[in-house]
Short mmCIF file of C-alpha atoms in Angstrom, two decimals:
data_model
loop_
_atom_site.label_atom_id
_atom_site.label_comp_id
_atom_site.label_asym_id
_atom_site.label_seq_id
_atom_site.Cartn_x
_atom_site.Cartn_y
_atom_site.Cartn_z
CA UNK A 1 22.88 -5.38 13.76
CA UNK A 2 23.24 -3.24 11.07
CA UNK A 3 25.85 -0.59 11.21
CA UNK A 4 24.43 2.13 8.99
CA UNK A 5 20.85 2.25 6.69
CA UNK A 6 19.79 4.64 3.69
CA UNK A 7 16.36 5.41 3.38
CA UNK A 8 16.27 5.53 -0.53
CA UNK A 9 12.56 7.09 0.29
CA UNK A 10 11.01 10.64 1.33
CA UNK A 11 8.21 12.19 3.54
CA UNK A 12 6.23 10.00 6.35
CA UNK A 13 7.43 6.68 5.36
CA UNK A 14 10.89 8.31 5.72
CA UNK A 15 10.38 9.80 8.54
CA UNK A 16 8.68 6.13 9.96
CA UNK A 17 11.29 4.26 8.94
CA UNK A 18 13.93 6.84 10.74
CA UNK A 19 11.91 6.65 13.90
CA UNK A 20 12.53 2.69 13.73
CA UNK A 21 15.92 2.93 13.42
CA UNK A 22 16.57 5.26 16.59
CA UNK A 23 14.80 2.69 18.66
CA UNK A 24 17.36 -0.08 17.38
CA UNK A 25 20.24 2.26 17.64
CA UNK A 26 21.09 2.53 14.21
CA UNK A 27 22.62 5.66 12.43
CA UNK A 28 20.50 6.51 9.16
CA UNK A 29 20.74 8.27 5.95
CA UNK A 30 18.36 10.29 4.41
CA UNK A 31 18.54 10.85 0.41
CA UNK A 32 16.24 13.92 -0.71
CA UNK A 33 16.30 15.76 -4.23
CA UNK A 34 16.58 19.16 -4.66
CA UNK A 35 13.51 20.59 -3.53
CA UNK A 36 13.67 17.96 -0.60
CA UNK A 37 16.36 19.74 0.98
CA UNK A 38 14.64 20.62 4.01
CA UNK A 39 11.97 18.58 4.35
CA UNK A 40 11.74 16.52 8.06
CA UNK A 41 13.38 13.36 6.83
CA UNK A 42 16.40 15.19 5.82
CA UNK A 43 16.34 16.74 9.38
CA UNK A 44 16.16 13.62 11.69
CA UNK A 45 18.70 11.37 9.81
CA UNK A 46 22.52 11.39 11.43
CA UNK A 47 23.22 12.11 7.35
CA UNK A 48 21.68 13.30 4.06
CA UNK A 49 22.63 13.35 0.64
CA UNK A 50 21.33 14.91 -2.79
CA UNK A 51 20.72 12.58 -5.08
CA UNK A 52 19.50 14.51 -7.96
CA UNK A 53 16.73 17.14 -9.01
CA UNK A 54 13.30 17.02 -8.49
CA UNK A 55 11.87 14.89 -11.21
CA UNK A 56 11.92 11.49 -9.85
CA UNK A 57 13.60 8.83 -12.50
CA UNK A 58 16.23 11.91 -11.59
CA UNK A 59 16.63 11.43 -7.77
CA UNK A 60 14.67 9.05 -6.12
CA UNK A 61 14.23 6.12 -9.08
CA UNK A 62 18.24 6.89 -9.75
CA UNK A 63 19.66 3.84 -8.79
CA UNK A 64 23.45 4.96 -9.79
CA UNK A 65 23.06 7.94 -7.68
CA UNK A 66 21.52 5.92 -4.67
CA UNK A 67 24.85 3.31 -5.46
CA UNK A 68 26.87 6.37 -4.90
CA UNK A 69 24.95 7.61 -1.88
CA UNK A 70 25.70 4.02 -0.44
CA UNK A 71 29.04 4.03 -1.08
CA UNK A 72 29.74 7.92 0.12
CA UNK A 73 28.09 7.20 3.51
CA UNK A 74 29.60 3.46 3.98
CA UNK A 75 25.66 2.13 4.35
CA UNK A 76 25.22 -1.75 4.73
CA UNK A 77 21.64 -1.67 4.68
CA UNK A 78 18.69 -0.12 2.43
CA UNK A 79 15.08 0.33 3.13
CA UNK A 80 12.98 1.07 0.21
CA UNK A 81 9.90 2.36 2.00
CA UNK A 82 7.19 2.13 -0.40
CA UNK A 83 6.72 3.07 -3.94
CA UNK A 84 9.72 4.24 -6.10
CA UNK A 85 12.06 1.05 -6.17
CA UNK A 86 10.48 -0.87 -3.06
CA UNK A 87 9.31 -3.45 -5.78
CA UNK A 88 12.04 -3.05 -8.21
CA UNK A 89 13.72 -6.18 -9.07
CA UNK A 90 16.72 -4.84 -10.99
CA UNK A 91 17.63 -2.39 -7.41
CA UNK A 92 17.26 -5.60 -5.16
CA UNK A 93 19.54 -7.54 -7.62
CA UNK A 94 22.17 -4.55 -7.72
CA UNK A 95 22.18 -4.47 -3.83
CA UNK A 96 22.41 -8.29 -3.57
CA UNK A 97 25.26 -8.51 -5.94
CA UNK A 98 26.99 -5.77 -3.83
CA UNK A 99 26.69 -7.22 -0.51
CA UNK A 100 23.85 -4.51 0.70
CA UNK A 101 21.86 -5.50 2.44
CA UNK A 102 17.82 -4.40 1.02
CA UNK A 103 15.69 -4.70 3.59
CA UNK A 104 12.56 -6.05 1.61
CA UNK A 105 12.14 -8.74 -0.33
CA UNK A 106 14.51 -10.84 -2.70
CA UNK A 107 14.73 -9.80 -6.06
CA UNK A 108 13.40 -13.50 -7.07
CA UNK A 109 10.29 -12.75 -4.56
CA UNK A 110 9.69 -9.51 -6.15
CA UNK A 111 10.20 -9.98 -9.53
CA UNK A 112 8.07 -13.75 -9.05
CA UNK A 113 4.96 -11.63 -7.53
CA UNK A 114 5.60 -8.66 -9.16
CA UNK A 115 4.44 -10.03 -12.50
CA UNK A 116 0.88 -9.93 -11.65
CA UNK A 117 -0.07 -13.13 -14.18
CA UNK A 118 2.75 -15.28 -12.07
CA UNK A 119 1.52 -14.48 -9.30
CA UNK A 120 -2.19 -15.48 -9.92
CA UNK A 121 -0.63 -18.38 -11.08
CA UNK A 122 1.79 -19.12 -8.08
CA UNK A 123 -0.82 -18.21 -5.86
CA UNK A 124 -3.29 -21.01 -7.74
CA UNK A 125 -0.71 -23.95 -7.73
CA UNK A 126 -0.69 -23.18 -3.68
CA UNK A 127 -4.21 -23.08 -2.37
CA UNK A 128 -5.53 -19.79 -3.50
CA UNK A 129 -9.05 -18.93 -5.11
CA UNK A 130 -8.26 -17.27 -8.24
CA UNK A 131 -10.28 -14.82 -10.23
CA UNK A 132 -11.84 -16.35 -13.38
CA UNK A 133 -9.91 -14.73 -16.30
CA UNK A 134 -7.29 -15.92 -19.06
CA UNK A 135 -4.15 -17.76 -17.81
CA UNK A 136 -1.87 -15.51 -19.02
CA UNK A 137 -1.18 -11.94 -21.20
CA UNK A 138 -3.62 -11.28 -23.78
CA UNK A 139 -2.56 -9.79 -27.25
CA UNK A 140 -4.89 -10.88 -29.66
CA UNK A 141 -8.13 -9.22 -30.00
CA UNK A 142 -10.06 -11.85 -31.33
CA UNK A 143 -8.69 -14.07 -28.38
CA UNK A 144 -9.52 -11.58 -25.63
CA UNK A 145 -12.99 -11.43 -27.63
CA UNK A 146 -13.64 -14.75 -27.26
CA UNK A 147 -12.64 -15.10 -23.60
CA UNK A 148 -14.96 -11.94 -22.33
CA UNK A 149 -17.97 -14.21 -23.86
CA UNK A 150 -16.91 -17.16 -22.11
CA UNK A 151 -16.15 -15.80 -18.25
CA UNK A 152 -19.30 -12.95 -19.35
CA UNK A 153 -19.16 -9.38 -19.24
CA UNK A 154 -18.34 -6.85 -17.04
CA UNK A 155 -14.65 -7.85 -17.20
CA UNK A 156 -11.38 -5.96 -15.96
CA UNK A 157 -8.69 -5.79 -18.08
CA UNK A 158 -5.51 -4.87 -16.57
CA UNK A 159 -1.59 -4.59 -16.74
CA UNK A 160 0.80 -7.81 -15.91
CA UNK A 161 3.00 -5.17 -14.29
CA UNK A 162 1.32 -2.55 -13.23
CA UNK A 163 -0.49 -1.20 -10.19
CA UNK A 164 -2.49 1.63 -8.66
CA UNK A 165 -5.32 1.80 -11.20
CA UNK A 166 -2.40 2.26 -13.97
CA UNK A 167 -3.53 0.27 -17.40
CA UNK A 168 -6.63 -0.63 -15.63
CA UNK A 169 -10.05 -0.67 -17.54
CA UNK A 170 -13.47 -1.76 -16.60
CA UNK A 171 -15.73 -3.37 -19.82
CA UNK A 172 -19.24 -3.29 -19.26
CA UNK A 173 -20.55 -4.04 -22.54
CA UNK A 174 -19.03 -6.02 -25.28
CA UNK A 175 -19.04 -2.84 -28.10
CA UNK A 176 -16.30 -0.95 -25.18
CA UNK A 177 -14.09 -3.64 -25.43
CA UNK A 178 -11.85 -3.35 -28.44
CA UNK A 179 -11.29 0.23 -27.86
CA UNK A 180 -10.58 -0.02 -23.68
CA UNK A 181 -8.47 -2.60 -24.40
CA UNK A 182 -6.38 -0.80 -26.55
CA UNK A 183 -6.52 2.05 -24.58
CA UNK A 184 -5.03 -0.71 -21.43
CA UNK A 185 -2.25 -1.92 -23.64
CA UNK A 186 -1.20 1.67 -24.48
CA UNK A 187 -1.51 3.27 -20.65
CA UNK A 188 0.91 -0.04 -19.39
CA UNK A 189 3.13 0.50 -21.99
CA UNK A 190 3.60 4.11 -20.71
CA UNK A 191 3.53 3.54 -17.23
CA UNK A 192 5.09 0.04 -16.61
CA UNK A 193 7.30 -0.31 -19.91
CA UNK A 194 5.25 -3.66 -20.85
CA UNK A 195 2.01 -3.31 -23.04
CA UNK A 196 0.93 -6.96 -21.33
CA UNK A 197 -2.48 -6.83 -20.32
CA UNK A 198 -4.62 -9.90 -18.95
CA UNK A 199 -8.62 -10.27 -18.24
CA UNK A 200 -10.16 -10.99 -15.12
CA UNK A 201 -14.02 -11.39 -14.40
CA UNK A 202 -15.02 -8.15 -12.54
CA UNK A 203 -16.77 -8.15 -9.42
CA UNK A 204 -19.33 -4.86 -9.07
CA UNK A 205 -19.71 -5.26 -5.18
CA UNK A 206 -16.28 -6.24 -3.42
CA UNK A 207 -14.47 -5.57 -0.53
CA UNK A 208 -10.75 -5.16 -0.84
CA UNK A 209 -9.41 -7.21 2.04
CA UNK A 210 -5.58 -8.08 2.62
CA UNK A 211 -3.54 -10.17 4.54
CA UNK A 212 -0.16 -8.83 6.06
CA UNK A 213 2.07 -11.03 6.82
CA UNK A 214 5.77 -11.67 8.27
CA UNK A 215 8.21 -14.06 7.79
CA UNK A 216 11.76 -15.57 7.85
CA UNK A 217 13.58 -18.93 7.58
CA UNK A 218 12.05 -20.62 10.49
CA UNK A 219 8.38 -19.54 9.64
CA UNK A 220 5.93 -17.46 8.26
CA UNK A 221 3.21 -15.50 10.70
CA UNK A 222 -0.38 -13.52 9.81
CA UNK A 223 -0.86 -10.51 11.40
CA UNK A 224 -4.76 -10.56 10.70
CA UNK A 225 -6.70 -8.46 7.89
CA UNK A 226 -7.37 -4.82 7.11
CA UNK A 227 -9.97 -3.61 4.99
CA UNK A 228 -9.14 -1.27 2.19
CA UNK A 229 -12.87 -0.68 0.63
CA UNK A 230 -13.13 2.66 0.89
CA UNK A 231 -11.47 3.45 -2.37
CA UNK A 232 -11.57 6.70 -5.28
CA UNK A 233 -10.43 5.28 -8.83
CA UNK A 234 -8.71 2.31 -7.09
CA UNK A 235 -7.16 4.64 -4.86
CA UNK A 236 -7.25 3.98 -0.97
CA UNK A 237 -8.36 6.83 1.04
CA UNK A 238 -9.75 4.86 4.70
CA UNK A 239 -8.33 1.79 5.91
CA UNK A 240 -9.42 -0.35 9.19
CA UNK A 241 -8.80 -3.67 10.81
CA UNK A 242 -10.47 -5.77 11.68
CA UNK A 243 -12.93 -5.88 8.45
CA UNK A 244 -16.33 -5.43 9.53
CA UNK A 245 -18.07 -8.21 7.06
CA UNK A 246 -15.56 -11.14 7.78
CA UNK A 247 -16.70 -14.11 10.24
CA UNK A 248 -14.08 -16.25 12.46
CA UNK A 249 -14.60 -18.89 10.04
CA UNK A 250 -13.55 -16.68 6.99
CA UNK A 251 -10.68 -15.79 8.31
CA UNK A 252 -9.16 -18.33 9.60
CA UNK A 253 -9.23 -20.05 5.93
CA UNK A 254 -7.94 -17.17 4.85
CA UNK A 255 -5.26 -16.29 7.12
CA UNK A 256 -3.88 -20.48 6.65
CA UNK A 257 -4.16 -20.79 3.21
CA UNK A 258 -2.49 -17.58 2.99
CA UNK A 259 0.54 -18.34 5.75
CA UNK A 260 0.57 -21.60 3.57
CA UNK A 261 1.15 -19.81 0.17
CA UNK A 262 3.86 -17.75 1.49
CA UNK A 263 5.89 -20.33 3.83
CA UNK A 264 5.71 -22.51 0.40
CA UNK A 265 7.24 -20.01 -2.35
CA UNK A 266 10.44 -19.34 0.67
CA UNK A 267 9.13 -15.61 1.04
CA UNK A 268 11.10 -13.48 3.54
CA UNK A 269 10.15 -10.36 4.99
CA UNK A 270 6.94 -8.06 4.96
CA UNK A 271 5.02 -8.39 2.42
CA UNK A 272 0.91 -8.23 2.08
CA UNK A 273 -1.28 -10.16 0.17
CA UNK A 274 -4.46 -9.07 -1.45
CA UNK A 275 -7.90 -10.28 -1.66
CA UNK A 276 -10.98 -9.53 -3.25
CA UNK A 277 -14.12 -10.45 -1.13
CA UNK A 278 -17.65 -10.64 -2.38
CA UNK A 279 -20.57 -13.22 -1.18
CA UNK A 280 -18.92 -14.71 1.60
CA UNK A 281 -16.09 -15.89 -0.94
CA UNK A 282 -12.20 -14.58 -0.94
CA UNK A 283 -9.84 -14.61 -4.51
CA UNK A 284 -6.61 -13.87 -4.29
CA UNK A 285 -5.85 -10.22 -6.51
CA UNK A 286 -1.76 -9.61 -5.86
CA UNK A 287 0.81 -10.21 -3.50
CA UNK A 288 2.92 -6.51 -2.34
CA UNK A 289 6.15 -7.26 -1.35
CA UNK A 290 6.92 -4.05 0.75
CA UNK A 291 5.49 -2.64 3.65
CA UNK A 292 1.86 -0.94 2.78
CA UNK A 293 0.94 2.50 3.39
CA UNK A 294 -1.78 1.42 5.90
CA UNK A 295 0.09 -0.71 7.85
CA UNK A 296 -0.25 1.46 11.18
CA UNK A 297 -4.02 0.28 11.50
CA UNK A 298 -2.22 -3.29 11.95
CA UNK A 299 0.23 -2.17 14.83
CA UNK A 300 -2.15 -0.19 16.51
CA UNK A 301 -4.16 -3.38 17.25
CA UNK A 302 -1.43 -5.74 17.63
CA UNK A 303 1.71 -3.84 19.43
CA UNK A 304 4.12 -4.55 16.49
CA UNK A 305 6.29 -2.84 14.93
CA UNK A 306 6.25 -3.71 11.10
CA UNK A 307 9.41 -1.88 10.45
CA UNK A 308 11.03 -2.55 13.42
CA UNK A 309 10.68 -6.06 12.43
CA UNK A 310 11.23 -5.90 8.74
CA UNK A 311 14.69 -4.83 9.58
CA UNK A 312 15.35 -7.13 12.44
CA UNK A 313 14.07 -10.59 9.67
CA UNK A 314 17.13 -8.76 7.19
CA UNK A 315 19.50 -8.93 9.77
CA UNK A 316 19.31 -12.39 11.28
CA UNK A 317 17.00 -14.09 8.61
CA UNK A 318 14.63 -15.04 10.63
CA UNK A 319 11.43 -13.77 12.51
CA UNK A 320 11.08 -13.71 16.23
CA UNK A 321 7.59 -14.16 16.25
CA UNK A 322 5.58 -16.80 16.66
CA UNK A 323 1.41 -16.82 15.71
CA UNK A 324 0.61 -17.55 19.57
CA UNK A 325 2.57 -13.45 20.21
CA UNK A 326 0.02 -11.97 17.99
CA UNK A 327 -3.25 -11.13 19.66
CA UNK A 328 -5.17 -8.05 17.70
CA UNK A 329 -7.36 -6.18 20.64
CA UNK A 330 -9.51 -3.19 19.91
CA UNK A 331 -10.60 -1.29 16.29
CA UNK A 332 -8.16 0.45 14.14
CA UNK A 333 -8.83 3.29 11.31
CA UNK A 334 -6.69 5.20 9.29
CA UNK A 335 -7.16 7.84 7.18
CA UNK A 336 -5.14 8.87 4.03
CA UNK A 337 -4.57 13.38 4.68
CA UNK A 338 -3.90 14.17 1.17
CA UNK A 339 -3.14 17.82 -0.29
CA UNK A 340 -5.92 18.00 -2.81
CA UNK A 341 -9.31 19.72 -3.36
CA UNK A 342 -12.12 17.06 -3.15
CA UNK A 343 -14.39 19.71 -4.31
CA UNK A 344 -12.82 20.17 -7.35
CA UNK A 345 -12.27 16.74 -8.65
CA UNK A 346 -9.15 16.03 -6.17
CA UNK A 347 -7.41 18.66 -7.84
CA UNK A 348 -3.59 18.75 -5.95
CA UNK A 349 -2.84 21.36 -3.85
CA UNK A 350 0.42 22.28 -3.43
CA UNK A 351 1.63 24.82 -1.24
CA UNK A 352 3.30 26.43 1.60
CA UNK A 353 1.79 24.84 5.07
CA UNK A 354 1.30 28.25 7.23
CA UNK A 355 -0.30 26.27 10.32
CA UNK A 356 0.01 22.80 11.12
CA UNK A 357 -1.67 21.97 14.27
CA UNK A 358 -1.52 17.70 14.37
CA UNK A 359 -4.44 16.07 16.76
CA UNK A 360 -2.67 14.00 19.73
CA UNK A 361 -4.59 12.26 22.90
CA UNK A 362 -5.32 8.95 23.76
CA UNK A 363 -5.00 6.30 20.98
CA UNK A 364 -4.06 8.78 18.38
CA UNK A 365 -1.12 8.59 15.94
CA UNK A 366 -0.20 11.00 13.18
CA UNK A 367 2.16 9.40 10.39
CA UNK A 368 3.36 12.20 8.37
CA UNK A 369 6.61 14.52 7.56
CA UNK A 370 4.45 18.29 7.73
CA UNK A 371 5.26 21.19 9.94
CA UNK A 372 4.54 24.78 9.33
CA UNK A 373 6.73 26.40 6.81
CA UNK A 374 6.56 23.10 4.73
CA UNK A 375 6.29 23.50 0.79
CA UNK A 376 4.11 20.48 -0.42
CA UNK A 377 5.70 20.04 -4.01
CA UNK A 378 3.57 19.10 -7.07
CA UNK A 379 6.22 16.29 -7.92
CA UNK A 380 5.51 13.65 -5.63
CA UNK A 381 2.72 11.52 -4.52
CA UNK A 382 -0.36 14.72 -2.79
CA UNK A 383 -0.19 12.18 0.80
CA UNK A 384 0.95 14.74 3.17
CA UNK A 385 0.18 12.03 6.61
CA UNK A 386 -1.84 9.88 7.77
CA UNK A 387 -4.10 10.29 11.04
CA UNK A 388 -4.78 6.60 12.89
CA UNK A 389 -7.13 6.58 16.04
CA UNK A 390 -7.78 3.29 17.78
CA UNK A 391 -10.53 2.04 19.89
CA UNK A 392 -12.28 -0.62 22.19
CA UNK A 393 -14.53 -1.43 19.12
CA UNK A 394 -15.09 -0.05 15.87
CA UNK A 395 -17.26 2.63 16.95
CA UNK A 396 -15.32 4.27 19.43
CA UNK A 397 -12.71 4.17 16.75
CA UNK A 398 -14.68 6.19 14.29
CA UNK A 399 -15.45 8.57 17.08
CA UNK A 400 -12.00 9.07 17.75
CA UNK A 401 -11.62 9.77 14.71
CA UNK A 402 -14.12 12.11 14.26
CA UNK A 403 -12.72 13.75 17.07
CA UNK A 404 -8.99 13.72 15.87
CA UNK A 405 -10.45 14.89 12.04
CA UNK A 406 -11.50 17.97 14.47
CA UNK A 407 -8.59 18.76 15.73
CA UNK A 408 -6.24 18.56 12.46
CA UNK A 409 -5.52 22.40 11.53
CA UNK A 410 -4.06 22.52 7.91
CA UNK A 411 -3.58 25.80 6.52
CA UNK A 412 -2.59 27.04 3.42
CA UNK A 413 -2.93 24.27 1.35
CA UNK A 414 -6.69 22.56 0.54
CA UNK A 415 -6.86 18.69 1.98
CA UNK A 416 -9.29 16.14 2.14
CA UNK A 417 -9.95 16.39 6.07
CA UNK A 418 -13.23 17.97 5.30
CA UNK A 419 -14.01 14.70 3.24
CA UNK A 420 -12.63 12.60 5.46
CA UNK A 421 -15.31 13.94 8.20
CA UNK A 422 -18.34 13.31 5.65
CA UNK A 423 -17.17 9.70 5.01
CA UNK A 424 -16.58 8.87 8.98
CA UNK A 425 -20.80 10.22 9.11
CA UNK A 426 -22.05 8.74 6.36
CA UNK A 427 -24.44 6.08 7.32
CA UNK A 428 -23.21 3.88 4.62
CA UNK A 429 -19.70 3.92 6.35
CA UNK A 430 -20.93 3.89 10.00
CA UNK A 431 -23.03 0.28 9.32
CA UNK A 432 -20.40 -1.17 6.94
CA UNK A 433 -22.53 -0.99 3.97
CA UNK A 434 -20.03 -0.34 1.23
CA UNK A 435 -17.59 -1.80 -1.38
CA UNK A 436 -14.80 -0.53 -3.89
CA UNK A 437 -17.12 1.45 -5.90
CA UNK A 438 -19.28 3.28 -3.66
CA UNK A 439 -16.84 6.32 -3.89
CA UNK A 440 -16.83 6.02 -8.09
CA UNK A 441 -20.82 5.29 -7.75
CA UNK A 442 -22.35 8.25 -4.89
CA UNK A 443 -22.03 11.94 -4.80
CA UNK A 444 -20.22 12.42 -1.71
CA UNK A 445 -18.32 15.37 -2.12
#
């Protein structure tokens, strides 16, 4: 096994991916910036090091001062975590060429499905539905003009690297298009470094459903769906499993031709791929190759670790599981805690936590790096946890929920628990009868 890992990462998914390591025995080390000092990761790791101030292309996107944290600390092994460099090509390559071990995808995988118009077309070639739209980046005007009339308005135009809502922009009418789509070239040159953009038919009643999936070597293994619907400005606040609007018959189409795509393109690892459902019909959106924020909904109802067994597939290659070990039972829901004022247009909220009091009992899990004393920073992503509650069925999981949401004391900064408790009651979320927009579309707050 591996003899040491960095986390090149911060709060819960640090703190997750530290947890992992102590059951496999393995001495971590935590990087933090400057302001990160004493935050929990930095606590529970054998060994920390600064990496740089708090801005993060200064610390936690440094990838000569994470090379140097490696090499300080003797590390053979990296976990990414999510965000920052968990999907950056260029750090995977760095760490391959030096013998570390990066416990995530290749950098071929990555920078193949990273690219979101080779992935749509990787993802065609082997089995996938595929959103109507152009086959590649779109630069001229007249072109993308011409290509709106054909698939019909509304269309989506969005970044070939980007993510998040990032150079993302929604055309209703054909008089919005020139100047969104300029606006979409601009916003993924500023985010992503690439003013690419490409055009997609846009669906006005989806569900966002994914796919997560494990493999290695020997084979490649489904660990069902979760449903990511409940969404702000392509932002995911609630996420269960199993999707409440799927049938066996759905899935099971889904789930091979899925297991298909990724045995066939040699993928290794975690990785998630992403589906937008509408009409009893799938089409394949992106492919993540990291471990997703949501992913405890998945272990709650299947008993396995995701981490655990990310880092066990970059040790030996392969995966010791096999479809027949993976049997979902029950309802799982998470919600997204985030320091921010719903009331005030998500405004953040950053602060000094003066009581934390987490909700525990019976099929109950809190993801997060908070305690009382903490200073949430404006710098970083406003997640502070994540609260998961598990159940029989879907119902007792929302009242499990409801019941944890009760019991979550956060003081001193504003969070969205209090929205989080109107969502679980709202009738449109109790019966299922929502999509992507319904958040952009209703007054909820």
């Amino acid at each position: 096994m591996f003899k040491k890992i960095l986390i090149a990462n911060r709060g819960e998914i640090a703190v997750r991916i530290i947890r992992a390591c102590k059951e496999w025995g393995i001495p971590t080390v935590a990087v933090h910036s400057d302001v990160d000092r004493e935050s929990m990761h930095v606590r529970m790791a054998d060994e920390s090091v600064c990496i740089g101030s708090h801005q993060p292309a200064n610390s936690y996107l440094n990838i000569p001062a994470l090379m140097s944290a490696i090499e300080l600390t003797n590390a053979d092994a990296v976990h990414p975590g999510y965000g920052f460099l968990s999907e950056n090509a260029n750090f995977a390559r760095i760490l391959e060429e030096n013998k570390i071990n990066f416990i995530g995808a290749s950098s071929k995988h990555i920078e193949m499905m990273g690219d979101k118009i080779q992935a749509k077309r990787i993802a065609k070639e082997n089995g996938l539905p595929v959103i109507e739209g152009s086959e590649g980046g779109v630069k001229d005007i007249s072109e993308a003009k011409e290509l709106c009339k054909k698939i019909g308005f509304p269309v989506l135009i969005k970044a070939s690297g980007g993510g998040g809502g990032k150079g993302m922009k929604i055309v209703y009418k054909e008089e919005e298009f020139e100047s969104l789509f300029s606006t979409a070239k601009s916003e993924a040159q500023k985010y992503f470094g690439n003013d690419e953009v490409y055009i997609e038919k846009f669906f006005q009643n989806p569900r966002h459903i994914e796919v997560q999936i494990l493999a290695g070597k020997n084979r490649a293994v489904h660990l069902h769906e979760r449903d990511c619907s409940v969404q702000r400005r392509h932002q995911k606040l609630i996420e269960e499993t199993p999707s409440p609007v799927l049938n066996d018959e759905i899935r099971k189409d889904l789930f091979e031709r899925t297991v298909k795509m990724v045995a066939k393109i040699g993928y290794m690892g975690a990785g998630t791929v992403e589906f937008i459902y509408e009409d009893g019909k799938f089409y394949f959106l992106e492919m993540n190759t990291r471990v997703q924020v949501e992913h405890p909904v998945t272990e709650m109802v299947t008993g396995i670790d995701i981490i655990k067994e990310q880092i066990w597939i970059a040790f030996s290659g392969e995966t010791a599981l096999k479809q027949s070990d993976i049997n979902p039972r029950g309802h799982a829901i998470e919600c997204r805690i985030n320091a921010e004022d719903a009331s005030k247009n998500f405004q953040p909220s950053p602060g000094i936590i003066t009581m934390c009091h987490q909700p525990s009992g019976f099929r109950t899990r809190v993801d997060g790096a908070i305690f009382q004393g903490y200073k949430v920073t404006p710098y970083y992503d406003s997640m502070v946890c994540k609260l998961i509650c598990h159940g029989r069925n879907r119902t007792e999981a929302i009242q499990r929920m409801n019941r944890s949401l009760d019991e979550f004391v956060i003081e001193g900064i504003t969070t969205t628990i209090p929205l989080h408790k109107k969502l679980l009651n709202h009738k449109k979320f109790i019966n299922s009868d929502f999509n992507v927009s319904w958040l952009d579309k209703d007054s909820i707050v």
